[in-house]
Tab-separated table of C-alpha atoms and ligand atoms in Angstrom:
chain	number	residue	atom	x	y	z
Z	1	MET	CA	76.228	-166.836	33.064
Z	2	TYR	CA	77.833	-170.187	33.858
Z	3	SER	CA	75.519	-173.195	33.843
Z	4	SER	CA	75.994	-176.631	35.384
Z	5	PHE	CA	77.139	-177.787	31.928
Z	6	SER	CA	80.144	-175.486	31.738
Z	7	ASN	CA	83.186	-177.577	30.856
Z	8	LYS	CA	81.246	-180.783	31.603
Z	9	HIS	CA	82.728	-183.921	30.065
Z	10	LEU	CA	80.687	-186.623	28.324
Z	11	ILE	CA	82.523	-189.941	28.354
Z	12	THR	CA	79.357	-192.022	28.864
Z	13	THR	CA	75.711	-190.965	29.277
Z	14	GLN	CA	76.001	-192.392	32.812
Z	15	ASP	CA	78.003	-189.200	33.582
Z	16	TRP	CA	74.846	-187.112	33.002
Z	17	THR	CA	71.581	-187.153	34.959
Z	18	VAL	CA	68.240	-187.785	33.248
Z	19	GLU	CA	67.464	-184.069	33.737
Z	20	GLU	CA	70.730	-183.032	32.073
Z	21	ILE	CA	70.060	-185.366	29.148
Z	22	GLU	CA	66.509	-183.971	28.817
Z	23	LYS	CA	67.983	-180.471	28.664
Z	24	CYS	CA	70.384	-181.619	25.936
Z	25	LEU	CA	67.505	-183.168	23.944
Z	26	ASN	CA	65.400	-180.017	24.308
Z	27	THR	CA	68.331	-177.831	23.225
Z	28	ALA	CA	68.830	-180.093	20.186
Z	29	LYS	CA	65.133	-179.759	19.307
Z	30	ARG	CA	65.361	-175.953	19.508
Z	31	LEU	CA	68.505	-175.850	17.372
Z	32	LYS	CA	66.875	-178.197	14.836
Z	33	GLU	CA	63.854	-175.887	14.568
Z	34	ASN	CA	66.128	-172.863	14.208
Z	35	ARG	CA	67.938	-174.519	11.320
Z	36	GLN	CA	64.662	-175.581	9.668
Z	37	LEU	CA	63.268	-172.028	9.995
Z	38	ASN	CA	66.556	-170.450	8.935
Z	39	ILE	CA	66.811	-168.592	12.256
Z	40	PRO	CA	70.448	-167.541	12.725
Z	41	HIS	CA	72.166	-169.080	15.723
Z	42	ASP	CA	75.774	-168.474	14.782
Z	43	HIS	CA	76.320	-166.232	17.803
Z	44	ILE	CA	76.241	-169.157	20.247
Z	45	LEU	CA	79.831	-170.349	19.717
Z	46	ARG	CA	81.265	-167.372	17.856
Z	47	SER	CA	85.095	-167.467	17.907
Z	48	LYS	CA	85.086	-170.815	19.742
Z	49	THR	CA	87.277	-173.720	18.632
Z	50	PHE	CA	86.451	-177.415	18.903
Z	51	PHE	CA	89.280	-179.920	18.426
Z	52	MET	CA	88.333	-183.276	16.882
Z	53	LEU	CA	90.948	-185.938	17.564
Z	54	PHE	CA	90.297	-189.026	15.469
Z	55	PHE	CA	92.340	-192.199	15.873
Z	56	GLU	CA	89.988	-193.854	13.348
Z	57	GLU	CA	87.862	-192.927	10.360
Z	58	SER	CA	84.373	-191.405	10.430
Z	59	THR	CA	81.663	-190.061	8.145
Z	60	ARG	CA	78.818	-189.007	10.463
Z	61	THR	CA	80.642	-188.074	13.650
Z	62	ARG	CA	83.296	-185.900	12.063
Z	63	ASN	CA	81.011	-184.123	9.637
Z	64	SER	CA	78.146	-183.528	12.066
Z	65	PHE	CA	80.491	-181.977	14.649
Z	66	GLU	CA	82.311	-179.915	12.024
Z	67	ALA	CA	79.153	-178.686	10.262
Z	68	GLY	CA	77.551	-178.178	13.678
Z	69	ILE	CA	80.170	-175.842	15.077
Z	70	THR	CA	80.227	-173.888	11.789
Z	71	GLN	CA	76.467	-173.342	12.153
Z	72	LEU	CA	77.040	-172.169	15.737
Z	73	GLY	CA	79.631	-169.631	14.586
Z	74	GLY	CA	82.760	-171.455	15.693
Z	75	HIS	CA	85.472	-173.502	14.067
Z	76	ALA	CA	86.549	-177.158	14.180
Z	77	ILE	CA	90.099	-178.465	13.815
Z	78	PHE	CA	90.527	-182.054	12.587
Z	79	LEU	CA	93.428	-183.824	14.316
Z	80	THR	CA	94.888	-187.298	14.012
Z	81	PRO	CA	97.773	-188.916	15.935
Z	82	ARG	CA	99.981	-188.504	12.822
Z	83	ALA	CA	99.034	-184.845	12.381
Z	84	THR	CA	100.080	-184.170	15.987
Z	85	GLN	CA	102.941	-185.316	18.213
Z	86	ILE	CA	100.763	-188.082	19.692
Z	87	ASP	CA	102.329	-190.621	17.310
Z	88	HIS	CA	105.744	-189.542	18.635
Z	89	GLY	CA	104.607	-190.343	22.157
Z	90	GLU	CA	103.417	-186.987	23.504
Z	91	THR	CA	101.293	-187.809	26.546
Z	92	ALA	CA	97.557	-187.244	26.956
Z	93	LYS	CA	98.350	-184.756	29.731
Z	94	ASP	CA	100.768	-182.643	27.667
Z	95	THR	CA	98.511	-182.743	24.599
Z	96	ILE	CA	95.404	-181.513	26.414
Z	97	LYS	CA	97.267	-179.006	28.635
Z	98	VAL	CA	98.456	-177.300	25.422
Z	99	LEU	CA	95.173	-177.556	23.487
Z	100	THR	CA	93.331	-176.098	26.499
Z	101	ARG	CA	95.363	-172.904	25.997
Z	102	TYR	CA	94.076	-172.570	22.400
Z	103	GLY	CA	90.499	-173.814	22.227
Z	104	ASP	CA	87.223	-174.432	24.007
Z	105	GLY	CA	86.345	-178.125	23.663
Z	106	ILE	CA	87.662	-181.447	22.372
Z	107	GLY	CA	86.088	-184.586	20.968
Z	108	ILE	CA	88.032	-187.846	20.828
Z	109	ARG	CA	87.408	-191.051	18.871
Z	110	LYS	CA	89.586	-193.977	19.877
Z	111	THR	CA	87.599	-197.137	19.355
Z	112	TYR	CA	90.274	-199.791	19.451
Z	113	GLY	CA	92.796	-200.386	22.217
Z	114	GLU	CA	92.419	-198.399	25.400
Z	115	GLY	CA	90.335	-195.542	24.040
Z	116	ASN	CA	88.259	-195.136	27.185
Z	117	ARG	CA	91.347	-195.021	29.404
Z	118	TYR	CA	92.963	-192.483	27.058
Z	119	MET	CA	89.996	-190.120	27.054
Z	120	ARG	CA	89.573	-190.359	30.819
Z	121	GLU	CA	93.248	-189.408	31.125
Z	122	VAL	CA	92.651	-186.425	28.830
Z	123	ALA	CA	89.552	-185.460	30.863
Z	124	ARG	CA	91.549	-185.652	34.100
Z	125	TYR	CA	93.870	-182.873	32.935
Z	126	SER	CA	91.457	-180.920	30.756
Z	127	GLU	CA	90.014	-177.528	31.607
Z	128	ILE	CA	87.781	-177.704	28.511
Z	129	PRO	CA	84.933	-180.198	27.917
Z	130	VAL	CA	85.931	-183.631	26.601
Z	131	ILE	CA	83.332	-185.390	24.463
Z	132	ASN	CA	83.623	-189.093	23.682
Z	133	MET	CA	83.189	-189.415	19.920
Z	134	GLN	CA	83.334	-193.233	20.389
Z	135	CYS	CA	85.569	-195.512	22.378
Z	136	GLU	CA	85.619	-199.293	22.711
Z	137	ASP	CA	82.880	-199.158	25.367
Z	138	TYR	CA	80.611	-196.193	24.584
Z	139	HIS	CA	79.279	-194.052	21.746
Z	140	PRO	CA	77.224	-191.542	23.759
Z	141	THR	CA	76.624	-188.923	21.052
Z	142	GLN	CA	75.117	-191.569	18.742
Z	143	ALA	CA	72.934	-192.986	21.542
Z	144	LEU	CA	71.631	-189.480	22.359
Z	145	ALA	CA	70.794	-188.858	18.684
Z	146	ASP	CA	68.977	-192.212	18.679
Z	147	LEU	CA	66.973	-191.246	21.758
Z	148	LEU	CA	66.009	-187.939	20.117
Z	149	THR	CA	64.875	-189.876	17.014
Z	150	ILE	CA	62.782	-192.280	19.109
Z	151	LYS	CA	61.112	-189.349	20.901
Z	152	GLU	CA	60.329	-187.723	17.539
Z	153	LYS	CA	58.637	-190.945	16.378
Z	154	PHE	CA	56.841	-192.030	19.573
Z	155	GLY	CA	56.549	-188.886	21.713
Z	156	ASP	CA	58.109	-188.019	25.045
Z	157	ASN	CA	56.398	-190.734	27.106
Z	158	LEU	CA	58.255	-193.911	26.181
Z	159	ARG	CA	56.961	-196.039	29.052
Z	160	GLY	CA	55.779	-199.415	27.751
Z	161	LYS	CA	57.676	-199.104	24.481
Z	162	LYS	CA	59.792	-202.152	23.683
Z	163	PHE	CA	63.324	-201.343	22.479
Z	164	VAL	CA	65.250	-204.238	20.915
Z	165	ILE	CA	68.971	-204.125	20.271
Z	166	SER	CA	69.950	-207.167	18.278
Z	167	TRP	CA	73.222	-208.486	16.957
Z	168	THR	CA	73.426	-209.027	13.197
Z	169	TYR	CA	75.696	-211.014	10.944
Z	170	ALA	CA	78.424	-208.923	9.217
Z	171	PRO	CA	81.560	-210.862	8.338
Z	172	ASN	CA	84.042	-208.280	7.082
Z	173	TYR	CA	85.478	-206.845	10.305
Z	174	ILE	CA	85.173	-206.925	14.111
Z	175	ARG	CA	83.041	-204.020	15.299
Z	176	PRO	CA	83.286	-202.647	18.860
Z	177	LEU	CA	80.745	-203.123	21.662
Z	178	SER	CA	80.247	-199.390	22.109
Z	179	MET	CA	76.892	-199.094	20.354
Z	180	PRO	CA	74.913	-201.914	22.015
Z	181	GLN	CA	76.456	-201.036	25.395
Z	182	SER	CA	75.475	-197.363	25.075
Z	183	LEU	CA	71.931	-198.263	24.046
Z	184	ILE	CA	71.251	-200.745	26.855
Z	185	LEU	CA	72.488	-198.156	29.368
Z	186	LEU	CA	70.512	-195.197	28.053
Z	187	MET	CA	67.121	-196.500	26.910
Z	188	PRO	CA	65.886	-197.932	30.248
Z	189	ARG	CA	66.512	-194.557	31.917
Z	190	PHE	CA	63.911	-193.070	29.549
Z	191	GLY	CA	61.201	-195.613	30.327
Z	192	MET	CA	61.697	-198.199	27.606
Z	193	ASP	CA	61.610	-201.963	28.150
Z	194	VAL	CA	64.872	-203.231	26.687
Z	195	THR	CA	65.589	-206.590	25.061
Z	196	LEU	CA	69.157	-207.457	24.101
Z	197	ALA	CA	69.508	-210.299	21.550
Z	198	HIS	CA	72.699	-212.027	20.486
Z	199	PRO	CA	74.223	-215.472	19.904
Z	200	GLU	CA	75.994	-216.745	23.017
Z	201	GLU	CA	79.538	-215.760	21.921
Z	202	PHE	CA	78.544	-212.122	21.375
Z	203	SER	CA	77.866	-211.060	24.952
Z	204	LEU	CA	78.646	-207.556	26.200
Z	205	LYS	CA	80.881	-206.498	29.104
Z	206	PRO	CA	79.314	-207.972	32.269
Z	207	GLU	CA	79.781	-204.793	34.340
Z	208	ILE	CA	77.978	-202.726	31.711
Z	209	VAL	CA	75.128	-205.241	31.476
Z	210	GLU	CA	74.856	-205.094	35.297
Z	211	GLN	CA	74.717	-201.275	35.142
Z	212	ALA	CA	71.992	-201.481	32.456
Z	213	LYS	CA	69.994	-203.870	34.679
Z	214	ALA	CA	70.390	-201.456	37.598
Z	215	ASN	CA	69.185	-198.587	35.383
Z	216	ALA	CA	66.146	-200.676	34.393
Z	217	ARG	CA	65.375	-201.564	38.041
Z	218	GLU	CA	65.630	-197.908	39.057
Z	219	ALA	CA	63.316	-196.842	36.217
Z	220	GLY	CA	60.885	-199.738	36.879
Z	221	VAL	CA	61.199	-201.167	33.353
Z	222	LYS	CA	62.000	-204.602	31.955
Z	223	PHE	CA	65.433	-205.779	30.808
Z	224	ASN	CA	65.767	-209.118	29.012
Z	225	ILE	CA	68.533	-210.966	27.224
Z	226	VAL	CA	67.585	-213.569	24.590
Z	227	SER	CA	69.541	-215.628	22.076
Z	228	ASN	CA	66.940	-215.632	19.309
Z	229	MET	CA	66.383	-212.699	16.965
Z	230	GLU	CA	62.792	-213.583	16.078
Z	231	GLU	CA	61.807	-214.003	19.745
Z	232	ALA	CA	63.329	-210.571	20.447
Z	233	PHE	CA	61.318	-208.883	17.683
Z	234	GLU	CA	57.920	-209.962	19.086
Z	235	ASP	CA	55.879	-206.869	20.073
Z	236	ALA	CA	58.864	-204.562	19.440
Z	237	HIS	CA	58.290	-200.858	18.868
Z	238	ILE	CA	61.935	-200.196	18.048
Z	239	VAL	CA	64.208	-202.658	16.270
Z	240	TYR	CA	67.846	-201.556	16.411
Z	241	ALA	CA	69.919	-204.237	14.723
Z	242	LYS	CA	73.614	-204.067	13.982
Z	243	SER	CA	76.738	-206.142	14.220
Z	244	TRP	CA	79.425	-206.294	16.907
Z	245	GLY	CA	82.361	-208.580	17.496
Z	246	PRO	CA	82.728	-211.623	19.838
Z	247	ILE	CA	85.175	-209.500	21.842
Z	248	MET	CA	84.287	-210.968	25.258
Z	249	HIS	CA	84.732	-214.479	23.849
Z	250	THR	CA	88.028	-214.158	21.961
Z	251	LYS	CA	90.733	-211.587	21.266
Z	252	ASP	CA	91.854	-213.574	18.214
Z	253	LYS	CA	90.701	-211.829	15.018
Z	254	LYS	CA	90.655	-214.974	12.880
Z	255	GLU	CA	88.645	-216.892	15.480
Z	256	GLY	CA	86.311	-213.891	15.857
Z	257	LEU	CA	85.594	-213.722	12.136
Z	258	ALA	CA	84.990	-217.493	12.073
Z	259	LEU	CA	82.473	-217.141	14.913
Z	260	ILE	CA	80.552	-214.473	12.966
Z	261	GLU	CA	80.294	-216.974	10.085
Z	262	LYS	CA	78.301	-219.325	12.344
Z	263	TYR	CA	75.278	-217.005	12.251
Z	264	PRO	CA	74.408	-215.813	8.689
Z	265	ASP	CA	70.692	-216.114	9.550
Z	266	TRP	CA	70.950	-213.165	11.943
Z	267	MET	CA	69.982	-210.751	9.200
Z	268	VAL	CA	67.020	-208.363	9.306
Z	269	ASP	CA	64.561	-208.749	6.446
Z	270	LYS	CA	60.937	-207.831	5.793
Z	271	ARG	CA	59.645	-211.129	7.185
Z	272	LYS	CA	61.448	-210.562	10.502
Z	273	MET	CA	60.260	-206.954	10.676
Z	274	GLU	CA	56.682	-208.301	10.353
Z	275	ILE	CA	57.167	-210.071	13.695
Z	276	ALA	CA	57.507	-206.635	15.324
Z	277	LEU	CA	54.534	-204.315	15.800
Z	278	LYS	CA	53.036	-202.660	12.681
Z	279	GLU	CA	54.201	-199.241	13.886
Z	280	ALA	CA	57.733	-200.488	14.640
Z	281	ILE	CA	60.709	-198.515	13.386
Z	282	TYR	CA	64.033	-199.907	12.197
Z	283	MET	CA	67.211	-198.196	13.440
Z	284	HIS	CA	70.910	-198.498	12.620
Z	285	CYS	CA	73.677	-196.056	13.524
Z	286	MET	CA	75.377	-196.614	10.123
Z	287	PRO	CA	77.539	-197.504	8.311
Z	288	ALA	CA	75.303	-200.506	7.545
Z	289	ASP	CA	76.355	-203.530	5.558
Z	290	ARG	CA	73.541	-203.523	3.001
Z	291	ASP	CA	72.045	-206.929	2.197
Z	292	ILE	CA	74.336	-208.568	4.747
Z	293	GLU	CA	73.235	-207.175	8.130
Z	294	VAL	CA	69.877	-206.014	6.817
Z	295	THR	CA	68.159	-206.087	3.445
Z	296	SER	CA	67.996	-202.927	1.338
Z	297	GLU	CA	64.232	-203.491	1.309
Z	298	VAL	CA	64.159	-202.811	5.075
Z	299	LEU	CA	66.847	-200.083	5.043
Z	300	ASP	CA	65.010	-198.162	2.311
Z	301	GLY	CA	61.525	-199.153	3.479
Z	302	PRO	CA	58.869	-197.163	5.334
Z	303	GLN	CA	59.915	-198.394	8.803
Z	304	SER	CA	63.530	-197.297	8.451
Z	305	VAL	CA	64.576	-194.078	10.213
Z	306	ILE	CA	68.311	-194.357	9.513
Z	307	TYR	CA	68.686	-190.974	7.834
Z	308	ASP	CA	66.710	-189.221	10.583
Z	309	GLU	CA	69.112	-190.755	13.105
Z	310	ALA	CA	72.099	-189.589	11.045
Z	311	GLU	CA	70.634	-186.080	10.796
Z	312	ASN	CA	70.011	-185.956	14.528
Z	313	ARG	CA	73.751	-186.447	15.100
Z	314	LEU	CA	74.069	-182.835	13.892
Z	315	HIS	CA	71.445	-181.428	16.267
Z	316	ILE	CA	72.620	-183.390	19.317
Z	317	ASN	CA	76.276	-182.505	18.726
Z	318	LYS	CA	75.361	-178.835	18.368
Z	319	ALA	CA	73.430	-179.034	21.638
Z	320	LEU	CA	76.346	-180.739	23.419
Z	321	MET	CA	78.854	-178.152	22.213
Z	322	ALA	CA	76.504	-175.243	22.943
Z	323	LEU	CA	75.745	-176.440	26.476
Z	324	THR	CA	79.318	-177.299	27.460
Z	325	MET	CA	81.264	-174.611	25.587
Z	326	ALA	CA	78.987	-171.549	25.534
Z	327	HIS	CA	77.747	-171.731	29.114
Z	328	ILE	CA	74.105	-171.228	27.959
G	401	LIG	N1	77.561	-193.842	13.443
G	401	LIG	C1	78.813	-193.319	13.355
G	401	LIG	O1	79.455	-193.011	14.365
G	401	LIG	O2	79.257	-193.128	12.092
G	401	LIG	P1	80.764	-192.732	11.711
G	401	LIG	O3	81.637	-193.891	12.102
G	401	LIG	O4	80.719	-192.513	10.229
G	401	LIG	O5	81.144	-191.503	12.465
């Protein structure tokens, strides 16, 4: 039986309706229970192949997709531009037209440069589902795993819950905007009031912020932008704090790193977490810069759910592959 998910691409969560995302979350929950109860589910993608094309490094994304398809009975192939003819200039069209003849789905990570344009070009010519494993604008599989984690902690009705995504200091490299942009788009659609906090030079893409505001209006929830971390944390249920680069302000790496150095106080510690509600959770997609972005006391403390988030990457990715590749 073919479902509405058959060969459906996921470049951003905006491509999927709330109902489709709910189905993905419910499928992930079922697959998580099956794994916990040792119920075999390796028939779902038996003999199916998932290509993973990485232009950059990864711990969680690669390993959760690869372990995930193994558990579903299929096989993953790890590809890089150097391991293929992409580095010799083979086009997105020719690459995917050929891979479509061999396998059943493809994930792509291309975070720097025109990653989004590249994966949309692949999707245009692909007859198999294309999953965005992170581009410069979006990281949808991480955001979905985060939403699953929030639902596990606070239940399905998230109306009235305050979700804060805050910039943090982290001076060693310029991180993309994909995580905060994905979170501000997704969380309002599931009933949360969203507050985005960052110093002025660390704004997000205006068109994505406008889309997030439209999502919030449609869902009847609040959307605020503040430039003070402590103000943002007041009454928060969810504190998601991580670094990103001043990409909208400057393309110059040296200038960008100097701008980050202006804000060493934007670090999450126990005192700041005490501004949030008692039941607040701390989230980070990882890798986290320990004792730079956030203290180890918070990362390893009772409010931190970072390893649950990382685990949920596995269950969400299995659900995405099962729904789009197995036609369940
Ligand atoms: N959060 C995340 O995407 O981690 P990796 O970069 O290790 O895949």
